[in-house]
Tab-separated table of C-alpha atoms and ligand atoms in Angstrom:
chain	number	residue	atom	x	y	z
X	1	UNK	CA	-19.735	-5.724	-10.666
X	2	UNK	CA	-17.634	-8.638	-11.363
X	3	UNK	CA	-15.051	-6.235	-13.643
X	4	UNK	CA	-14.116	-2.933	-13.296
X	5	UNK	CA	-12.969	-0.831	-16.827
X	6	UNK	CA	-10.263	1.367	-15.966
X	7	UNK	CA	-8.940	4.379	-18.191
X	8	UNK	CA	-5.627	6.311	-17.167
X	9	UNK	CA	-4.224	9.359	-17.720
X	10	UNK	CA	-0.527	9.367	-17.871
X	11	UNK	CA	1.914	7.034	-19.117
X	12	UNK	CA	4.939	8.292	-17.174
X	13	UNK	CA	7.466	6.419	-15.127
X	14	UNK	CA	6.075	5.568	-11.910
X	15	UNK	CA	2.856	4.419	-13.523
X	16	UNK	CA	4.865	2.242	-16.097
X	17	UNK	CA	6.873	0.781	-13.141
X	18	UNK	CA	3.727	0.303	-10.347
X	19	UNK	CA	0.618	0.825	-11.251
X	20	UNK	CA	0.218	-0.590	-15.088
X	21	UNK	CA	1.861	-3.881	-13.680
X	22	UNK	CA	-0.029	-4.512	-11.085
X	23	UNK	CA	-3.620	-3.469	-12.904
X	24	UNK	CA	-2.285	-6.083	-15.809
X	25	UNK	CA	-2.274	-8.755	-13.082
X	26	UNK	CA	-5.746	-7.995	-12.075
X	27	UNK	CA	-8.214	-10.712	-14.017
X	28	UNK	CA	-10.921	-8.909	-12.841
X	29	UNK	CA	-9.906	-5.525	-14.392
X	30	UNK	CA	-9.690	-4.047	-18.247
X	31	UNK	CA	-7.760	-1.817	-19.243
X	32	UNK	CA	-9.756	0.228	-21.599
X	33	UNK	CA	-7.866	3.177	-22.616
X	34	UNK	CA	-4.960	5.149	-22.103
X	35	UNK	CA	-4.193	9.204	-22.596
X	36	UNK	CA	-0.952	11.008	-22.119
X	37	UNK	CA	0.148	14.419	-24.278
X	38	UNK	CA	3.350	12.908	-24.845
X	39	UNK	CA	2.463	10.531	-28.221
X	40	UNK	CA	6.106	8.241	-27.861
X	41	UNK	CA	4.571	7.124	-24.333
X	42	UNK	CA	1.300	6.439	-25.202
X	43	UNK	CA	2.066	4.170	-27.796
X	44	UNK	CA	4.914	2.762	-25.649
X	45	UNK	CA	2.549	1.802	-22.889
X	46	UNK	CA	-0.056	1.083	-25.410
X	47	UNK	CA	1.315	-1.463	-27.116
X	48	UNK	CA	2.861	-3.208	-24.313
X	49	UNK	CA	-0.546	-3.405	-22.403
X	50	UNK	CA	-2.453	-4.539	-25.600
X	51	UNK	CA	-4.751	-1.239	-25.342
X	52	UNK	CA	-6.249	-0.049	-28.623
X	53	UNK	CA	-7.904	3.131	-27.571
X	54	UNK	CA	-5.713	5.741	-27.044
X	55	UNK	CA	-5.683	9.887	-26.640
X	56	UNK	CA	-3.996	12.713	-26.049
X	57	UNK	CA	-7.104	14.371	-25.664
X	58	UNK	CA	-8.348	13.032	-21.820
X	59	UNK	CA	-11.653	15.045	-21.766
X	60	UNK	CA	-12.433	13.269	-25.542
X	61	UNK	CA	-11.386	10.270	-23.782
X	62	UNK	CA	-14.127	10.529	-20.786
X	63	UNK	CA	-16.813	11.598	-23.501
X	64	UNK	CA	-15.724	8.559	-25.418
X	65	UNK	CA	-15.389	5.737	-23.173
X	66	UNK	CA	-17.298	4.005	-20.691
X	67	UNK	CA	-15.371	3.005	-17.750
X	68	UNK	CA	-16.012	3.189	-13.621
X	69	UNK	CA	-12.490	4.422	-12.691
X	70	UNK	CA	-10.042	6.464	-13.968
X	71	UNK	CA	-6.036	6.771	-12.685
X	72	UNK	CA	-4.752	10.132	-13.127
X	73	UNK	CA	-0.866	9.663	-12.246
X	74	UNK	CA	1.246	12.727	-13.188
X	75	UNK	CA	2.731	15.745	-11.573
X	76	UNK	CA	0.752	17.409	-8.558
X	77	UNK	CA	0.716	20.532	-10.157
X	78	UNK	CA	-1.017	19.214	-13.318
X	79	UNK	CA	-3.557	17.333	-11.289
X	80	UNK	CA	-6.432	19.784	-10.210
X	81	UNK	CA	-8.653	20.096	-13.087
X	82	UNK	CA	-8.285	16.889	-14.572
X	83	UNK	CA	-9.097	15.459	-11.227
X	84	UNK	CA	-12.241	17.484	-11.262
X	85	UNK	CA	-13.143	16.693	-14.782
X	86	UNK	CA	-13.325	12.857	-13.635
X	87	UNK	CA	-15.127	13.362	-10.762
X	88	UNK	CA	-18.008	15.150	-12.439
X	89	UNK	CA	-18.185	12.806	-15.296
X	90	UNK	CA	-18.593	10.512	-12.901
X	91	UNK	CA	-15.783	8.152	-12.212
X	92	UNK	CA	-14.007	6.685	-8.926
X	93	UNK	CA	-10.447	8.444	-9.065
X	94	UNK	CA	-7.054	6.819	-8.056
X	95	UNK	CA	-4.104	9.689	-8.013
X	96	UNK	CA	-0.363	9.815	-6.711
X	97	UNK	CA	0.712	11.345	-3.925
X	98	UNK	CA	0.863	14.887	-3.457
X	99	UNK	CA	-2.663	15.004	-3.763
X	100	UNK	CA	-2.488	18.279	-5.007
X	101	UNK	CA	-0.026	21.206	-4.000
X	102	UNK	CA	-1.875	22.255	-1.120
X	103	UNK	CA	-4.085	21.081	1.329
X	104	UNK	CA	-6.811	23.054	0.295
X	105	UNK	CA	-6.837	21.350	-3.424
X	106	UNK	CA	-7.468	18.211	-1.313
X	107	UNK	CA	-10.316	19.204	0.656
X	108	UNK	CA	-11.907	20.525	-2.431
X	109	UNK	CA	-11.020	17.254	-4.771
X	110	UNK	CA	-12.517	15.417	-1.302
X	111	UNK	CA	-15.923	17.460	-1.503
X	112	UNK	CA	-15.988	17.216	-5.315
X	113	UNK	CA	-15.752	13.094	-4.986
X	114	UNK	CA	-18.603	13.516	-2.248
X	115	UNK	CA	-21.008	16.088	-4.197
X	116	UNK	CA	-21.002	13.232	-7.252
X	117	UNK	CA	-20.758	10.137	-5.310
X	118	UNK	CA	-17.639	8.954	-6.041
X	119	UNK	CA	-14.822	7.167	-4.655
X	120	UNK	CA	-11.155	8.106	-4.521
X	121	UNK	CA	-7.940	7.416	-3.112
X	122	UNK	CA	-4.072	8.441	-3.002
X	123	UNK	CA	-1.232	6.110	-3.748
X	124	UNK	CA	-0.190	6.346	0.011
X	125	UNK	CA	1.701	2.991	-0.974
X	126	UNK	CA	3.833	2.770	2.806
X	127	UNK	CA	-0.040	2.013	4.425
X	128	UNK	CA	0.319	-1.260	1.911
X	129	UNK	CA	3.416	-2.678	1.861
X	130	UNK	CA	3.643	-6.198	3.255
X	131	UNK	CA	6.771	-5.870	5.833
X	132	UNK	CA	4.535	-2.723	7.524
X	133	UNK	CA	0.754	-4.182	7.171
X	134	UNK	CA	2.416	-7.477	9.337
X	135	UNK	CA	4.001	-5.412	11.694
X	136	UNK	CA	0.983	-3.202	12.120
X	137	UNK	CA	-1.333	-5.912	13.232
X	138	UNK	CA	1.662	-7.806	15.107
X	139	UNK	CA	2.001	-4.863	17.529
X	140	UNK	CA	-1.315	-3.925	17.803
X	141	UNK	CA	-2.340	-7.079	18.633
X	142	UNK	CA	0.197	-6.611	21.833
X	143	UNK	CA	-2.040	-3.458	22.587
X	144	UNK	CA	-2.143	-0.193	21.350
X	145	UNK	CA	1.135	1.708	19.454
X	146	UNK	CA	2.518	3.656	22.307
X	147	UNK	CA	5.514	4.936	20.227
X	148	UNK	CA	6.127	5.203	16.286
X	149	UNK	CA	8.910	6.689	14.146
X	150	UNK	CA	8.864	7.660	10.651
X	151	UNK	CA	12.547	7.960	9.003
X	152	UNK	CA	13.206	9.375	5.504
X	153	UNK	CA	16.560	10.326	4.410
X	154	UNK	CA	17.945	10.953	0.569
X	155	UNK	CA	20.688	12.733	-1.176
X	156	UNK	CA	19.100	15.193	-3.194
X	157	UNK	CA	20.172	18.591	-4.027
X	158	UNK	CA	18.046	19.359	-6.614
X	159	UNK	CA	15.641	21.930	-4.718
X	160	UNK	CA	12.547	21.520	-4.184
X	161	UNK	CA	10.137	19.304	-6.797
X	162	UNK	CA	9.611	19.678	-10.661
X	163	UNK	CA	11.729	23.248	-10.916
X	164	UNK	CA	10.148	24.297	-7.502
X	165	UNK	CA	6.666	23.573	-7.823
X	166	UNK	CA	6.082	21.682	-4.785
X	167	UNK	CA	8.385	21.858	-1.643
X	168	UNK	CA	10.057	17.937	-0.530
X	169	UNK	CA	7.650	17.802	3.100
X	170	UNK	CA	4.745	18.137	0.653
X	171	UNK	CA	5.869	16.206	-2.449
X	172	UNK	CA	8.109	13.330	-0.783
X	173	UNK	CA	8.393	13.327	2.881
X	174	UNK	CA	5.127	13.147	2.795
X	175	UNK	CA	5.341	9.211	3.178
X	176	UNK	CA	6.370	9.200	6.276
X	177	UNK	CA	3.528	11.755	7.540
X	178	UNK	CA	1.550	9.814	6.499
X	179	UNK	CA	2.513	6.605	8.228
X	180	UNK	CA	2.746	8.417	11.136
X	181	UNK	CA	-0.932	8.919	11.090
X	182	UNK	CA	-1.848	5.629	9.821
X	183	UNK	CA	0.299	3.945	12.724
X	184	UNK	CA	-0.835	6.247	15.728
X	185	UNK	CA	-4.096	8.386	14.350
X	186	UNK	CA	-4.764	11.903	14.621
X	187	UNK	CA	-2.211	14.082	16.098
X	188	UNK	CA	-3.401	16.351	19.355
X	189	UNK	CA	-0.438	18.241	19.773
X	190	UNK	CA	3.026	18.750	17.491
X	191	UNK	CA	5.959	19.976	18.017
X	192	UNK	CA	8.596	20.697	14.968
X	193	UNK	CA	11.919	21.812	13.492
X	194	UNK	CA	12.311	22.815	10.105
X	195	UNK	CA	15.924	23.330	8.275
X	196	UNK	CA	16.982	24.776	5.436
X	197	UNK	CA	20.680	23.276	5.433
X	198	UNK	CA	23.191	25.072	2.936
X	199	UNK	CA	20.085	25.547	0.878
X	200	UNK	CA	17.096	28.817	0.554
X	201	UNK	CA	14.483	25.715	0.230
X	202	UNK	CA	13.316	23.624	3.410
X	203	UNK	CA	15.087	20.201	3.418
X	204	UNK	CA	15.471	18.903	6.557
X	205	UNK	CA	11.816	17.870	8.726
X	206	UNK	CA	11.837	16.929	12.155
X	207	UNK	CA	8.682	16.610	14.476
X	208	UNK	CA	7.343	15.166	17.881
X	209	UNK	CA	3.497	13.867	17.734
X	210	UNK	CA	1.156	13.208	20.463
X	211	UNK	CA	-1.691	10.977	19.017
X	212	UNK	CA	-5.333	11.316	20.873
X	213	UNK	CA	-4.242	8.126	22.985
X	214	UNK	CA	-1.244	8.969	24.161
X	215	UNK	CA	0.845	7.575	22.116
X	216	UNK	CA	4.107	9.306	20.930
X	217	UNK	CA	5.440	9.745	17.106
X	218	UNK	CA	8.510	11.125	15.575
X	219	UNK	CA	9.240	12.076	12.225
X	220	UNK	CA	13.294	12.438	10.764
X	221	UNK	CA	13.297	13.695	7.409
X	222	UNK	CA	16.839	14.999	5.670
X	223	UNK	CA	17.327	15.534	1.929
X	224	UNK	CA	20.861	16.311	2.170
X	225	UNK	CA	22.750	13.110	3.920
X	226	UNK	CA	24.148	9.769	2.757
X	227	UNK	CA	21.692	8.376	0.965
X	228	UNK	CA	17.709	7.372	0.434
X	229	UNK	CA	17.365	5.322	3.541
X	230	UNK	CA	13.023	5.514	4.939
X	231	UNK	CA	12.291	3.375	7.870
X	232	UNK	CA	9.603	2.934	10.431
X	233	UNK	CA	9.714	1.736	14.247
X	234	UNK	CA	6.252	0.585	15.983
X	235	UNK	CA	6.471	-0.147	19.472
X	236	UNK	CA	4.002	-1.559	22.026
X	237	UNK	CA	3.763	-3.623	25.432
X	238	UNK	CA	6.473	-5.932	25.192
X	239	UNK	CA	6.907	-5.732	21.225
X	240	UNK	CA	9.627	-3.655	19.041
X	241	UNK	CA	9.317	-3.419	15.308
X	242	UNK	CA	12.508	-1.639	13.641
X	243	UNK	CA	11.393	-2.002	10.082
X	244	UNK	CA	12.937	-1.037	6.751
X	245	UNK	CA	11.048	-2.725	4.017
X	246	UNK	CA	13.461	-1.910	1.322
X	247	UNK	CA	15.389	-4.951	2.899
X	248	UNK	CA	15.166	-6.322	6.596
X	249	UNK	CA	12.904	-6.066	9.530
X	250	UNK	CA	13.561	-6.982	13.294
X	251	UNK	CA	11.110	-7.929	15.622
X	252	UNK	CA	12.058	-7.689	19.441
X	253	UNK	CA	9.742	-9.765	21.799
X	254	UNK	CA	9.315	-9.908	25.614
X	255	UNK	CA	12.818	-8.462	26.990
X	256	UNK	CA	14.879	-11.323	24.481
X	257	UNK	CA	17.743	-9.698	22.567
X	258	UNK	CA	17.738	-12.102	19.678
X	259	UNK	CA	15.102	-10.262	17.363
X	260	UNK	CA	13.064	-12.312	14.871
X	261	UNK	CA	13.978	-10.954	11.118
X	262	UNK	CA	12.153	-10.850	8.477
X	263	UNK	CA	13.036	-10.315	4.681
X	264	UNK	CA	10.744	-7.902	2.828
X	265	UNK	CA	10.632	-10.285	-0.129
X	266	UNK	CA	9.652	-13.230	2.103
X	267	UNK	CA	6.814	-11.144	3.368
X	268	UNK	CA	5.734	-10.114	0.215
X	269	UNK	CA	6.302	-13.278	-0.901
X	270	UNK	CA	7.682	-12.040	-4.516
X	271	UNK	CA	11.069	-10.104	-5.060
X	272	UNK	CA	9.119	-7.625	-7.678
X	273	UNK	CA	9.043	-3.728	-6.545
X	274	UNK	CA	5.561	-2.931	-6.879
X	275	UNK	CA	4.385	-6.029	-4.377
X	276	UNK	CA	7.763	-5.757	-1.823
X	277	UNK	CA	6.415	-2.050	-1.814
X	278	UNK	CA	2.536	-1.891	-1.093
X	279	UNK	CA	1.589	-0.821	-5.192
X	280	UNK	CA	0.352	-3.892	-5.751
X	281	UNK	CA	-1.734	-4.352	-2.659
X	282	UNK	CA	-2.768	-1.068	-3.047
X	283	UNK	CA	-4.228	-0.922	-6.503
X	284	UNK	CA	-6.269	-3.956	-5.192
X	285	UNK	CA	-7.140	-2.013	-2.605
X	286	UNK	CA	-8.985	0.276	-5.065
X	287	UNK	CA	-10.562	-2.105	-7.111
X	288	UNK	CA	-11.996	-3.823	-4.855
X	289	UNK	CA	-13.376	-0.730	-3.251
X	290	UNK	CA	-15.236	0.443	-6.628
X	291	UNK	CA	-16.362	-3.337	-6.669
X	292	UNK	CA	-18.175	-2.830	-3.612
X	293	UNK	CA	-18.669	0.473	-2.933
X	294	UNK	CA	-16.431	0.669	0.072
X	295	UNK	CA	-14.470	4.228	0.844
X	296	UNK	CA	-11.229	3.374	-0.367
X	297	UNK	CA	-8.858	3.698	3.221
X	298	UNK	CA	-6.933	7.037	1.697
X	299	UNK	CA	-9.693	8.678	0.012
X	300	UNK	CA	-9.331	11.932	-0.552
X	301	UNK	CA	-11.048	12.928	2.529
X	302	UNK	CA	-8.204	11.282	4.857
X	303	UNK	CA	-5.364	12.251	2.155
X	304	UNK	CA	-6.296	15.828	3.597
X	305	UNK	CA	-5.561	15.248	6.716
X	306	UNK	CA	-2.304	14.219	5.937
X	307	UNK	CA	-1.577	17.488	3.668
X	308	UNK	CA	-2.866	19.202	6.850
X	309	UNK	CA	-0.539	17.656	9.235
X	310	UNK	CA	2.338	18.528	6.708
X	311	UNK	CA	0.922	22.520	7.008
X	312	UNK	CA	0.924	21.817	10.829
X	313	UNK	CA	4.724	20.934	11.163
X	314	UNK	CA	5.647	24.150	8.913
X	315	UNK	CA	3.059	26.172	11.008
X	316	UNK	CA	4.739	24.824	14.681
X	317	UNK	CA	8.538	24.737	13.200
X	318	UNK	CA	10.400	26.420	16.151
L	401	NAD	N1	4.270	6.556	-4.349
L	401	NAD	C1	5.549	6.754	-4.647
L	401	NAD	O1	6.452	6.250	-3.989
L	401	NAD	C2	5.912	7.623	-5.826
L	401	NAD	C3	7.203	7.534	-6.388
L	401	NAD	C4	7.495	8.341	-7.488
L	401	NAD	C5	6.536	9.230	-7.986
L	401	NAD	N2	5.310	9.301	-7.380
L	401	NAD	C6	4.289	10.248	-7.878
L	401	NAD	O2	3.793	9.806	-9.126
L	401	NAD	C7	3.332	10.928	-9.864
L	401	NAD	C8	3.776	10.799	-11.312
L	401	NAD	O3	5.175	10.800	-11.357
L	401	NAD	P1	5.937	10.295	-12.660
L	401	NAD	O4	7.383	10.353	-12.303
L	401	NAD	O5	5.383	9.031	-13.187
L	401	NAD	O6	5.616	11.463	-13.680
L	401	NAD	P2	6.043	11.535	-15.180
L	401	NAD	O7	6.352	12.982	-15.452
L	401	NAD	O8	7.050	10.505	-15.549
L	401	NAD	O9	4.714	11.166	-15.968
L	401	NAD	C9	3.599	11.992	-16.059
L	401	NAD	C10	2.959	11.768	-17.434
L	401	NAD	O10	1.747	12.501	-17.457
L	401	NAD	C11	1.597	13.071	-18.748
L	401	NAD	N3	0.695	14.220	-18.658
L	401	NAD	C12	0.878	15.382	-17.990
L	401	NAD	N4	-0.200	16.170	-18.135
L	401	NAD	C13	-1.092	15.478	-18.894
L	401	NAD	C14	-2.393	15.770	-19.404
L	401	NAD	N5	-3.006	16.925	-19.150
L	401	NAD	N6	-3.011	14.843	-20.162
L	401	NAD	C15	-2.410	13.663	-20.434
L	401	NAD	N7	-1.162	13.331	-19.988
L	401	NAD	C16	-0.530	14.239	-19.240
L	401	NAD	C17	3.016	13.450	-19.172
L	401	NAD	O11	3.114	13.562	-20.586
L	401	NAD	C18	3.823	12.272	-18.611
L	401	NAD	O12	4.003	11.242	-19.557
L	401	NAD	C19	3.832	12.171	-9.123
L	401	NAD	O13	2.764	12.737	-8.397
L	401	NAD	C20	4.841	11.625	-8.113
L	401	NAD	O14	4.866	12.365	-6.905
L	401	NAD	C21	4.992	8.512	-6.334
């Protein structure tokens, strides 16, 4: 397959301001058609991408027009059925994070994807960014992780997502869950707090990992501090990564104080969001997955692992 046709369903904002862009880049892929109910942003998005066929209509869209992949990027509430409407027309999936509202919707979209040979994957973007990916391989080419730490912290007091349709662990905190796993692997035991601080919804996520090597991890989350600061330490022999790729990373080496810094831009090597980020790198990810055949790295399958973890740290909250 030397190009992959691509239809999407939604034309909000984070798939104007990631995935769009980074698709448009892509020689090698066409943008064939684009639904959304809402007609102001199809047209929008329409127009700008040069994309004549449009709907508002997505299962007239899948009867209408041949493509190998469809992005379904809206709301995790709205995202079941459409999700399985793809899959059994046929088509390699890419969705957002939450896949789903709960884990179970995951392991379902998962065996759907598997029952009609399909590929899938969640926009687990923090697996892709550049300042991360570097670090990753940096440390683990030191030996394996023996500690990680995933930090997310925002000021939000707006309860929990879209009017209270999914809780902030499973909508947003998620992230950093999620790196956890993808730095240390599958967690044997867990340990957690969960807060509800001057609030009747959970906002404040706090757990201790044991990975099957060893190795420790610790997740910080807090929705009601300062302000939206999400970092990420990896730590092995004789190597220290204190990361935060929405601006610097330090690298401490064999016992010397001076770390080595890095700029997230100069990793990316572009100042633009969606590549300093990982949306870039992960959309490519995708494509060249359906180009192959390859089991994109957070298929659906592995995205329910995550969700699971996320039920595990409400289950064990002390
Ligand atoms: N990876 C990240 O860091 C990150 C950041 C922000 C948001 N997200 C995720 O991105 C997803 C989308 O968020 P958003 O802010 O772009 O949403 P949005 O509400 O701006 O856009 C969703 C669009 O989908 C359309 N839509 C809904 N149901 C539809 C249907 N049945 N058929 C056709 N169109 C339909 C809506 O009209 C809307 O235009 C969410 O899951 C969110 O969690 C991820």
């Amino acid at each position: 397959m030397d190009t992959v046709n691509v239809s999407f369903i939604g034309a909000g904002n984070l798939a104007n301001a990631m995935h769009y862009p980074s698709l448009h880049e892509f020689e090698d892929v066409n943008l064939v058609a684009i639904c959304d109910l809402n007609p102001e942003r199809l047209h929008r998005t329409a127009d700008k991408y040069g994309v004549e066929r449009r709907y508002t209509d997505y299962q007239q869209m899948l009867k209408e027009v041949d493509c190998e992949a469809v992005y379904v990027i809206m709301p995790p509430h709205h995202l079941y059925d459409l999700v399985i409407t793809c899959l059994e027309a046929g088509k390699h999936v890419f969705i957002e994070k939450p896949p789903g509202v709960t884990s179970e919707q995951t392991r379902q979209m998962a065996r759907w994807a598997e029952r009609h040979h399909c590929l899938s994957m969640v926009g687990f973007n923090r697996r892709f960014i550049p300042m991360l990916t570097k670090a990753k391989a940096e440390v683990e080419a030191r030996g394996p992780l023996v500690q990680g730490v995933a930090t997310f912290y925002k000021h939000y007091f707006a309860g929990p997502y879209y009017k209270g349709a999914v809780d902030i662990l499973t909508s947003d905190a998620i992230h950093a869950v999620d790196a956890l796993r993808w730095m240390g692997g599958e967690p044997k035991k867990v340990a957690s707090s969960v807060r509800y601080l001057e609030a009747t919804y959970a906002n404040s996520f706090n757990a201790l990992l044991e990975f099957e090597n060893g190795a420790v991890g610790v997740l910080l989350g807090n929705w009601i501090v300062g302000a939206r600061v999400h970092t990420f330490e990896m730590h092995a022999k004789g190597i220290s990564a204190f990361l935060n790729p929405d601006n610097k990373g330090y690298i401490y080496r064999e016992g010397r104080n001076e770390p080595e810094i890095w700029d997230t831009c100069e990793v990316a090597g572009s100042r633009e969001r969606h590549k300093t980020y990982g949306f870039f790198q992960e959309n490519r990810h995708f494509i060249d997955c359906v180009k192959t055949g390859q089991l994109p790295q957070t298929h659906f399958g592995d995205a329910a692992k995550t969700m699971e973890l996320v039920d595990l740290i409400y289950a064990k909250a002390f």
